[in-house]
């Protein structure tokens, strides 16, 4: 399998494992992508290249997929005429992941990009957020999705919302607009700490001079 195909397969596996909403443990991902004739070290260059592109984030414990650039690179790879699975057997996870991708992301089966307001769907997903009102809408959508899928009982970790939105906003804009949502009684930001005290998750939470570290958000109204 070529480097391009391997990169696409890696991103697909990371996306299927929930890498947009949470960090995926290294062992989980490598179990899917490393073939019997290869070693994890053989994939190091591909991981580094994807990180350099801004498609994935790498920590000591695992990997996460960026919602903007990561989706864009994955979509381009899947739509490429050169992409294929080699060998006679395709893993069940890969087939199921492709079915889920087609159903959840607006990718045309024939390989053409679905147009949304004159732009490709994946391009639409990776567009920057230009205003507070747009951010509020996206943040609440991400909040509701995470709360439903992971049963957070209405206390959604802020770091997961930040990673769900990805690079569509800067870190400063995310902080300012999320605090504005609290000021407008839309979300309540609460203290505590993340489940494993991971430094990267704490960094992706919010710290204010007045209230200190805030790791969780509770929706008050739409």
XYZ file of N, CA and C in Angstrom:
666
model
N 0.849 -1.188 0.000
C 0.000 0.000 0.000
C 0.883 1.235 0.000
N 0.590 2.217 -0.814
C 1.414 3.410 -0.921
C 1.294 4.258 0.334
N 2.229 5.224 0.484
C 2.202 6.114 1.638
C 0.900 6.897 1.694
N 0.420 7.337 0.520
C -0.840 8.090 0.462
C -2.003 7.211 0.925
N -2.055 5.978 0.452
C -3.119 5.056 0.859
C -3.045 4.749 2.359
N -1.828 4.564 2.857
C -1.658 4.263 4.272
C -2.111 5.437 5.129
N -1.788 6.663 4.696
C -2.221 7.859 5.421
C -3.744 7.934 5.481
N -4.394 7.656 4.356
C -5.854 7.704 4.300
C -6.459 6.626 5.182
N -5.893 5.435 5.142
C -6.381 4.327 5.974
C -6.207 4.663 7.447
N -5.096 5.280 7.788
C -4.837 5.674 9.168
C -5.869 6.702 9.640
N -6.119 7.719 8.822
C -7.089 8.757 9.175
C -8.498 8.189 9.289
N -8.838 7.258 8.394
C -10.162 6.628 8.441
C -10.332 5.850 9.745
N -9.298 5.115 10.139
C -9.362 4.349 11.377
C -9.497 5.278 12.581
N -8.742 6.371 12.574
C -8.786 7.323 13.683
C -10.162 7.980 13.778
N -10.720 8.328 12.624
C -12.068 8.926 12.594
C -13.108 7.925 13.100
N -12.994 6.674 12.664
C -13.967 5.645 13.049
C -13.896 5.346 14.545
N -12.726 5.494 15.144
C -12.540 5.234 16.566
C -12.952 6.417 17.444
N -13.490 7.453 16.814
C -13.959 8.608 17.570
C -12.899 9.653 17.819
N -11.877 9.681 16.974
C -10.761 10.597 17.163
C -11.089 12.069 17.051
N -12.274 12.409 16.543
C -12.674 13.812 16.499
C -13.183 14.284 17.855
N -13.746 13.375 18.650
C -14.335 13.747 19.935
C -13.425 13.467 21.124
N -12.482 12.544 20.954
C -11.633 12.164 22.075
C -10.303 11.650 21.561
N -9.349 11.573 22.464
C -8.051 11.028 22.112
C -8.139 9.505 22.043
N -7.593 8.941 20.980
C -7.598 7.488 20.796
C -6.240 6.933 21.244
N -6.267 5.926 22.094
C -5.026 5.342 22.594
C -4.203 4.773 21.439
N -2.903 4.876 21.574
C -2.002 4.446 20.497
C -2.215 2.981 20.122
N -2.387 2.142 21.128
C -2.564 0.719 20.853
C -3.825 0.422 20.065
N -4.894 1.181 20.341
C -6.147 0.990 19.616
C -5.971 1.243 18.128
N -5.274 2.336 17.829
C -5.109 2.707 16.426
C -4.130 1.784 15.700
N -2.997 1.525 16.305
C -1.991 0.701 15.619
C -2.475 -0.725 15.400
N -3.355 -1.201 16.276
C -3.910 -2.547 16.118
C -4.662 -2.666 14.800
N -5.262 -1.556 14.363
C -6.033 -1.579 13.120
C -5.165 -1.400 11.877
N -4.149 -0.570 11.978
C -3.455 -0.180 10.748
C -2.152 -0.925 10.486
N -1.522 -1.465 11.518
C -0.229 -2.120 11.331
C -0.438 -3.555 10.850
N 0.030 -3.844 9.668
C -0.129 -5.185 9.098
C 0.862 -6.150 9.730
N 0.618 -7.438 9.518
C 1.449 -8.468 10.150
C 2.903 -8.399 9.699
N 3.138 -7.910 8.501
C 4.509 -7.859 7.978
C 5.228 -6.560 8.344
N 4.553 -5.670 9.090
C 5.127 -4.370 9.427
C 5.268 -4.211 10.938
N 5.985 -3.170 11.335
C 6.109 -2.790 12.730
C 5.580 -1.365 12.896
N 5.241 -1.004 14.127
C 4.734 0.338 14.398
C 5.726 1.401 13.933
N 7.018 1.103 14.118
C 8.065 2.058 13.737
C 8.031 2.379 12.245
N 7.537 1.446 11.430
C 7.473 1.663 9.981
C 6.476 2.773 9.617
N 5.583 3.101 10.536
C 4.545 4.096 10.274
C 4.873 5.465 10.875
N 6.028 5.547 11.547
C 6.374 6.770 12.256
C 6.411 7.987 11.339
N 6.988 7.806 10.155
C 7.088 8.915 9.213
C 5.722 9.416 8.769
N 4.768 8.498 8.620
C 3.412 8.881 8.197
C 2.710 9.666 9.303
N 2.867 9.215 10.558
C 2.292 9.950 11.684
C 2.861 11.366 11.744
N 4.166 11.465 11.593
C 4.816 12.775 11.671
C 4.369 13.696 10.547
N 4.192 13.155 9.351
C 3.761 13.963 8.219
C 2.329 14.461 8.417
N 1.461 13.609 8.913
C 0.078 14.015 9.169
C 0.009 15.073 10.264
N 0.876 14.937 11.262
C 0.931 15.950 12.318
C 1.435 17.274 11.754
N 2.419 17.209 10.894
C 2.969 18.408 10.263
C 1.911 19.110 9.415
N 1.055 18.332 8.768
C -0.022 18.899 7.950
C -1.127 19.513 8.797
N -1.155 19.169 10.080
C -2.222 19.652 10.948
C -3.452 18.769 10.911
N -3.304 17.553 10.363
C -4.448 16.636 10.249
C -4.700 15.876 11.544
N -3.631 15.611 12.307
C -3.790 14.893 13.572
C -2.967 15.587 14.659
N -3.336 15.314 15.896
C -2.565 15.768 17.050
C -2.047 14.531 17.768
N -0.806 14.600 18.218
C -0.173 13.460 18.867
C 0.254 13.839 20.276
N -0.093 12.991 21.247
C 0.364 13.175 22.617
C 1.132 11.919 23.029
N 1.561 11.886 24.272
C 2.299 10.714 24.747
C 1.423 9.468 24.770
N 0.108 9.667 24.959
C -0.787 8.524 25.121
C -1.551 8.139 23.861
N -1.728 9.072 22.945
C -2.551 8.719 21.795
C -2.631 9.778 20.720
N -3.684 9.652 19.897
C -3.856 10.502 18.731
C -5.279 11.054 18.687
N -5.430 12.232 18.090
C -6.764 12.784 17.844
C -6.777 13.384 16.446
N -7.969 13.436 15.875
C -8.149 13.934 14.507
C -8.694 15.351 14.576
N -8.063 16.281 13.858
C -8.570 17.653 13.851
C -9.796 17.722 12.950
N -10.843 18.417 13.423
C -12.120 18.411 12.686
C -12.044 19.166 11.371
N -11.127 20.129 11.266
C -11.021 20.877 10.025
C -10.075 20.223 9.037
N -8.791 20.376 9.276
C -7.775 19.855 8.356
C -7.814 18.335 8.279
N -8.059 17.675 9.403
C -8.089 16.216 9.399
C -9.173 15.664 8.503
N -10.383 16.242 8.596
C -11.483 15.810 7.731
C -11.186 16.112 6.268
N -10.562 17.250 6.049
C -10.247 17.636 4.666
C -9.281 16.645 4.022
N -8.208 16.315 4.743
C -7.201 15.385 4.207
C -7.805 13.988 4.028
N -8.610 13.553 4.996
C -9.258 12.245 4.878
C -10.200 12.217 3.682
N -11.012 13.247 3.522
C -11.945 13.298 2.395
C -11.242 13.280 1.057
N -10.150 14.038 0.954
C -9.378 14.065 -0.297
C -8.797 12.692 -0.600
N -8.313 12.011 0.454
C -7.728 10.684 0.258
C -8.746 9.667 -0.202
N -9.935 9.691 0.397
C -10.975 8.731 0.028
C -11.495 8.975 -1.381
N -11.498 10.242 -1.808
C -12.011 10.559 -3.140
C -10.959 10.392 -4.231
N -9.714 10.166 -3.835
C -8.646 10.023 -4.807
C -8.837 8.757 -5.652
N -8.591 8.873 -6.933
C -8.723 7.713 -7.824
C -7.652 6.667 -7.537
N -6.611 7.061 -6.811
C -5.516 6.142 -6.508
C -5.754 5.338 -5.231
N -6.763 5.752 -4.444
C -6.986 5.060 -3.177
C -7.585 3.678 -3.399
N -7.037 2.687 -2.719
C -7.567 1.326 -2.795
C -7.024 0.525 -1.622
N -7.722 -0.545 -1.277
C -7.235 -1.499 -0.288
C -6.557 -2.630 -1.043
N -5.336 -2.933 -0.665
C -4.600 -3.978 -1.339
C -4.860 -5.324 -0.683
N -4.641 -6.392 -1.438
C -4.869 -7.734 -0.937
C -6.271 -8.209 -1.281
N -6.581 -9.415 -0.862
C -7.878 -10.011 -1.210
C -8.912 -9.879 -0.091
N -8.458 -9.497 1.121
C -9.372 -9.391 2.257
C -9.316 -7.986 2.833
N -10.460 -7.355 2.957
C -10.559 -6.030 3.570
C -11.158 -6.191 4.953
N -10.533 -5.604 5.952
C -11.019 -5.726 7.319
C -12.450 -5.233 7.463
N -13.199 -5.901 8.314
C -14.591 -5.502 8.542
C -14.675 -4.064 9.025
N -13.735 -3.657 9.874
C -13.764 -2.296 10.401
C -13.688 -1.281 9.267
N -12.854 -1.567 8.250
C -12.678 -0.629 7.147
C -13.952 -0.494 6.323
N -14.582 -1.625 6.039
C -15.826 -1.592 5.273
C -16.914 -0.842 6.037
N -17.037 -1.135 7.326
C -18.047 -0.456 8.139
C -17.751 1.031 8.283
N -16.470 1.372 8.400
C -16.083 2.781 8.530
C -16.424 3.560 7.266
N -16.209 2.946 6.104
C -16.548 3.601 4.841
C -18.047 3.824 4.717
N -18.838 2.840 5.143
C -20.296 2.983 5.116
C -20.716 4.130 6.032
N -20.108 4.194 7.215
C -20.446 5.267 8.161
C -20.035 6.624 7.611
N -18.872 6.681 6.969
C -18.391 7.939 6.381
C -19.377 8.451 5.329
N -19.804 7.553 4.465
C -20.728 7.941 3.398
C -22.052 8.427 3.983
N -22.511 7.789 5.053
C -23.811 8.155 5.624
C -23.746 9.430 6.469
N -22.587 9.692 7.111
C -22.503 10.830 8.022
C -21.873 12.071 7.417
N -20.972 11.885 6.486
C -20.321 13.016 5.825
C -20.832 13.064 4.402
N -21.111 14.244 3.900
C -21.736 14.367 2.582
C -20.748 14.079 1.459
N -20.394 12.817 1.337
C -19.506 12.393 0.264
C -20.312 11.597 -0.742
N -20.273 11.989 -1.991
C -21.037 11.279 -3.017
C -20.414 9.929 -3.296
N -21.250 8.909 -3.467
C -20.767 7.564 -3.715
C -19.968 7.496 -5.008
N -20.350 8.320 -5.969
C -19.652 8.281 -7.253
C -18.316 8.986 -7.194
N -17.994 9.607 -6.049
C -16.697 10.243 -5.894
C -16.720 11.733 -6.134
N -17.829 12.265 -6.593
C -17.913 13.702 -6.798
C -18.248 14.367 -5.483
N -17.797 15.625 -5.320
C -18.058 16.348 -4.083
C -19.482 16.868 -4.089
N -20.223 16.634 -3.020
C -21.565 17.178 -2.902
C -21.451 18.670 -2.659
N -22.248 19.468 -3.343
C -22.157 20.908 -3.204
C -23.123 21.423 -2.152
N -22.632 22.261 -1.276
C -23.451 22.916 -0.266
C -23.238 24.409 -0.420
N -24.270 25.113 -0.899
C -24.166 26.543 -1.149
C -22.975 26.877 -2.039
N -22.768 26.041 -3.027
C -21.708 26.308 -3.997
C -20.348 25.805 -3.594
N -20.238 25.184 -2.413
C -18.939 24.698 -1.956
C -19.047 23.236 -1.559
N -17.918 22.531 -1.619
C -17.905 21.134 -1.227
C -18.258 20.976 0.238
N -18.866 19.851 0.581
C -19.302 19.641 1.957
C -18.135 19.630 2.924
N -17.033 18.989 2.518
C -15.888 18.942 3.413
C -15.261 20.317 3.558
N -15.260 21.095 2.480
C -14.757 22.454 2.578
C -15.626 23.260 3.520
N -16.941 22.993 3.447
C -17.863 23.694 4.334
C -17.545 23.375 5.788
N -17.259 22.103 6.076
C -16.957 21.697 7.436
C -15.695 22.362 7.958
N -14.739 22.650 7.071
C -13.455 23.183 7.511
C -13.383 24.701 7.455
N -14.479 25.379 7.051
C -14.472 26.826 7.007
C -14.294 27.398 8.399
N -13.656 28.569 8.462
C -13.513 29.240 9.728
C -14.846 29.807 10.208
N -14.974 29.951 11.513
C -16.169 30.545 12.119
C -15.903 32.029 12.288
N -16.775 32.851 11.725
C -16.487 34.279 11.616
C -17.165 35.144 12.671
N -18.124 34.607 13.420
C -18.863 35.450 14.356
C -19.259 34.664 15.607
N -19.612 35.401 16.637
C -20.070 34.775 17.884
C -21.331 33.957 17.656
N -22.283 34.495 16.896
C -23.541 33.782 16.657
C -23.302 32.454 15.955
N -22.383 32.448 14.991
C -22.057 31.203 14.285
C -21.368 30.231 15.238
N -20.464 30.757 16.057
C -19.768 29.912 17.033
C -20.767 29.299 18.009
N -21.711 30.093 18.493
C -22.713 29.606 19.436
C -23.479 28.435 18.839
N -23.887 28.564 17.590
C -24.636 27.510 16.932
C -23.812 26.231 16.809
N -22.554 26.374 16.382
C -21.679 25.211 16.203
C -21.353 24.578 17.558
N -21.045 25.409 18.554
C -20.684 24.894 19.877
C -21.828 24.101 20.503
N -23.063 24.588 20.355
C -24.211 23.874 20.907
C -24.467 22.573 20.161
N -24.221 22.588 18.850
C -24.379 21.364 18.058
C -23.369 20.311 18.508
N -22.113 20.728 18.705
C -21.070 19.816 19.162
C -21.386 19.336 20.582
N -21.824 20.246 21.439
C -22.195 19.894 22.816
C -23.277 18.811 22.828
N -24.345 19.036 22.065
C -25.461 18.083 22.056
C -25.038 16.726 21.521
N -24.197 16.732 20.485
C -23.732 15.481 19.890
C -22.888 14.690 20.900
N -21.954 15.380 21.564
C -21.103 14.717 22.549
C -21.920 14.230 23.741
N -22.835 15.056 24.198
C -23.650 14.705 25.353
C -24.497 13.461 25.073
N -25.013 13.357 23.847
C -25.852 12.217 23.470
C -25.012 10.949 23.262
N -23.915 11.090 22.513
C -23.141 9.909 22.139
C -22.345 9.319 23.310
N -21.924 10.167 24.246
C -21.065 9.680 25.331
C -21.735 9.736 26.700
N -23.035 10.089 26.701
C -23.819 10.066 27.940
C -23.118 10.828 29.067
N -22.804 12.090 28.802
C -22.099 12.917 29.771
C -23.021 13.482 30.861
N -24.305 13.187 30.747
C -25.258 13.657 31.766
C -25.215 15.177 31.904
N -25.143 15.852 30.758
C -25.205 17.317 30.678
C -23.992 18.035 31.259
N -22.882 17.305 31.461
C -21.619 17.926 31.846
C -20.563 17.518 30.821
N -20.470 18.299 29.767
C -19.582 17.950 28.651
C -18.210 18.592 28.864
N -17.128 17.810 28.785
C -15.785 18.376 28.946
C -15.514 19.465 27.907
N -14.969 20.574 28.361
C -14.684 21.693 27.460
C -13.643 21.300 26.420
N -12.668 20.479 26.824
C -11.628 20.122 25.863
C -12.197 19.347 24.671
N -13.270 18.591 24.920
C -13.880 17.845 23.815
C -14.635 18.778 22.872
N -15.247 19.811 23.411
C -15.903 20.794 22.545
C -14.863 21.520 21.705
N -13.756 21.910 22.342
C -12.690 22.604 21.608
C -12.161 21.727 20.473
N -11.927 20.456 20.755
C -11.384 19.557 19.734
C -12.433 19.215 18.686
N -13.716 19.210 19.099
C -14.778 18.960 18.134
C -14.897 20.077 17.113
N -14.674 21.311 17.563
C -14.714 22.460 16.650
C -13.414 22.564 15.861
N -12.318 22.154 16.491
C -11.046 22.111 15.784
C -10.487 23.478 15.458
N -9.834 23.568 14.296
C -9.162 24.811 13.937
C -10.063 25.781 13.190
N -11.368 25.631 13.326
C -12.292 26.585 12.712
C -12.285 27.910 13.470
N -11.781 27.905 14.691
C -11.589 29.130 15.459
C -10.223 29.076 16.132
N -9.687 30.249 16.456
C -8.428 30.284 17.198
C -8.700 29.942 18.654
N -7.666 29.650 19.397
C -7.823 29.319 20.811
C -8.411 30.511 21.577
N -7.940 31.702 21.230
C -8.431 32.906 21.910
C -9.910 33.134 21.628
N -10.316 32.978 20.367
C -11.730 33.154 20.016
C -12.596 32.113 20.725
N -12.127 30.879 20.756
C -12.879 29.835 21.454
C -13.101 30.230 22.914
N -12.022 30.647 23.584
C -12.131 31.032 24.991
C -13.096 32.202 25.181
N -12.901 33.255 24.375
C -13.714 34.464 24.519
C -15.186 34.178 24.246
N -15.465 33.426 23.185
C -16.859 33.187 22.809
C -17.545 32.203 23.750
N -16.797 31.232 24.268
C -17.404 30.315 25.228
C -17.736 31.062 26.531
N -16.855 31.960 26.940
C -17.118 32.778 28.124
C -18.296 33.720 27.885
N -18.436 34.197 26.644
C -19.586 35.040 26.311
C -20.886 34.225 26.390
N -20.828 32.963 25.975
C -22.007 32.101 26.098
C -22.383 31.917 27.572
N -21.374 31.868 28.446
C -21.664 31.782 29.873
C -22.278 33.089 30.378
N -21.729 34.207 29.929
C -22.255 35.509 30.343
C -23.699 35.690 29.897
N -24.056 35.054 28.781
C -25.426 35.142 28.260
C -26.326 34.029 28.795
N -25.842 33.306 29.806
C -26.613 32.240 30.453
C -27.045 31.141 29.492
N -26.171 30.848 28.524
C -26.422 29.742 27.599
C -25.707 28.488 28.091
N -24.487 28.661 28.539
C -23.707 27.574 29.130
C -23.206 28.011 30.495
N -23.079 27.060 31.376
C -22.431 27.303 32.665
C -21.137 26.509 32.682
N -20.002 27.199 32.883
C -18.704 26.537 32.909
C -18.367 26.179 34.344
N -18.028 24.910 34.562
C -17.832 24.422 35.916
C -16.407 23.930 36.134
N -16.004 23.914 37.405
C -14.653 23.529 37.772
C -14.457 22.026 37.781
N -13.497 21.589 38.593
C -13.131 20.181 38.593
C -11.894 19.967 37.749
N -11.662 18.747 37.351
C -10.540 18.457 36.466
C -10.939 17.331 35.531
N -10.125 17.087 34.522
C -10.439 16.052 33.538
C -10.205 14.676 34.160
N -10.742 13.651 33.483
C -10.792 12.321 34.090
C -9.439 11.731 34.441
N -8.394 12.049 33.684
C -7.086 11.452 33.962
C -6.011 12.494 34.243
N -6.447 13.743 34.470
C -5.525 14.852 34.763
C -4.472 15.043 33.669
N -4.802 14.661 32.442
C -3.855 14.815 31.333
C -3.603 16.289 31.060
N -2.336 16.651 30.944
C -1.971 18.062 30.786
C -2.542 18.669 29.511
N -2.608 17.885 28.410
C -3.119 18.427 27.159
C -4.622 18.685 27.245
N -5.345 17.858 28.010
C -6.784 18.057 28.164
C -7.064 19.260 29.061
N -6.233 19.441 30.092
C -6.375 20.616 30.953
C -6.062 21.877 30.161
N -5.039 21.810 29.309
C -4.677 22.960 28.475
C -5.806 23.324 27.522
N -6.552 22.317 27.064
C -7.665 22.566 26.142
C -8.959 22.913 26.869
N -8.901 22.993 28.208
C -10.029 23.515 28.970
C -9.876 25.031 29.026
N -10.512 25.697 29.977
C -10.430 27.157 30.063
C -10.028 27.572 31.471
N -9.087 28.502 31.560
C -8.683 29.052 32.844
C -8.919 30.559 32.836
N -9.633 31.052 33.836
C -9.889 32.483 33.955
C -9.226 33.018 35.217
N -8.884 34.310 35.224
C -8.239 34.915 36.380
C -9.178 34.917 37.587
N -10.462 35.098 37.325
C -11.428 35.209 38.416
C -11.829 33.857 38.993
N -12.132 32.904 38.117
C -12.694 31.619 38.558
C -11.740 30.438 38.470
N -10.559 30.640 37.888
C -9.602 29.552 37.772
C -9.966 28.560 36.671
N -9.551 27.309 36.846
C -9.737 26.288 35.819
C -11.196 25.870 35.715
N -11.692 25.814 34.479
C -13.037 25.339 34.177
C -12.918 24.222 33.149
N -13.374 23.011 33.535
C -13.200 21.837 32.674
C -14.486 21.320 32.047
N -15.642 21.735 32.587
C -16.905 21.179 32.121
C -17.903 22.290 31.768
N -18.815 21.961 30.877
C -19.854 22.909 30.482
C -21.223 22.260 30.653
N -22.163 23.064 31.134
C -23.534 22.601 31.307
C -24.455 23.538 30.537
N -25.274 22.967 29.670
C -26.162 23.786 28.849
C -27.353 24.265 29.679
N -27.612 25.574 29.611
C -28.729 26.171 30.335
C -29.902 26.467 29.415
N -29.592 26.919 28.180
C -30.647 27.205 27.196
C -30.019 27.225 25.821
N -30.874 27.260 24.776
C -30.380 27.262 23.391
C -30.013 28.659 22.976
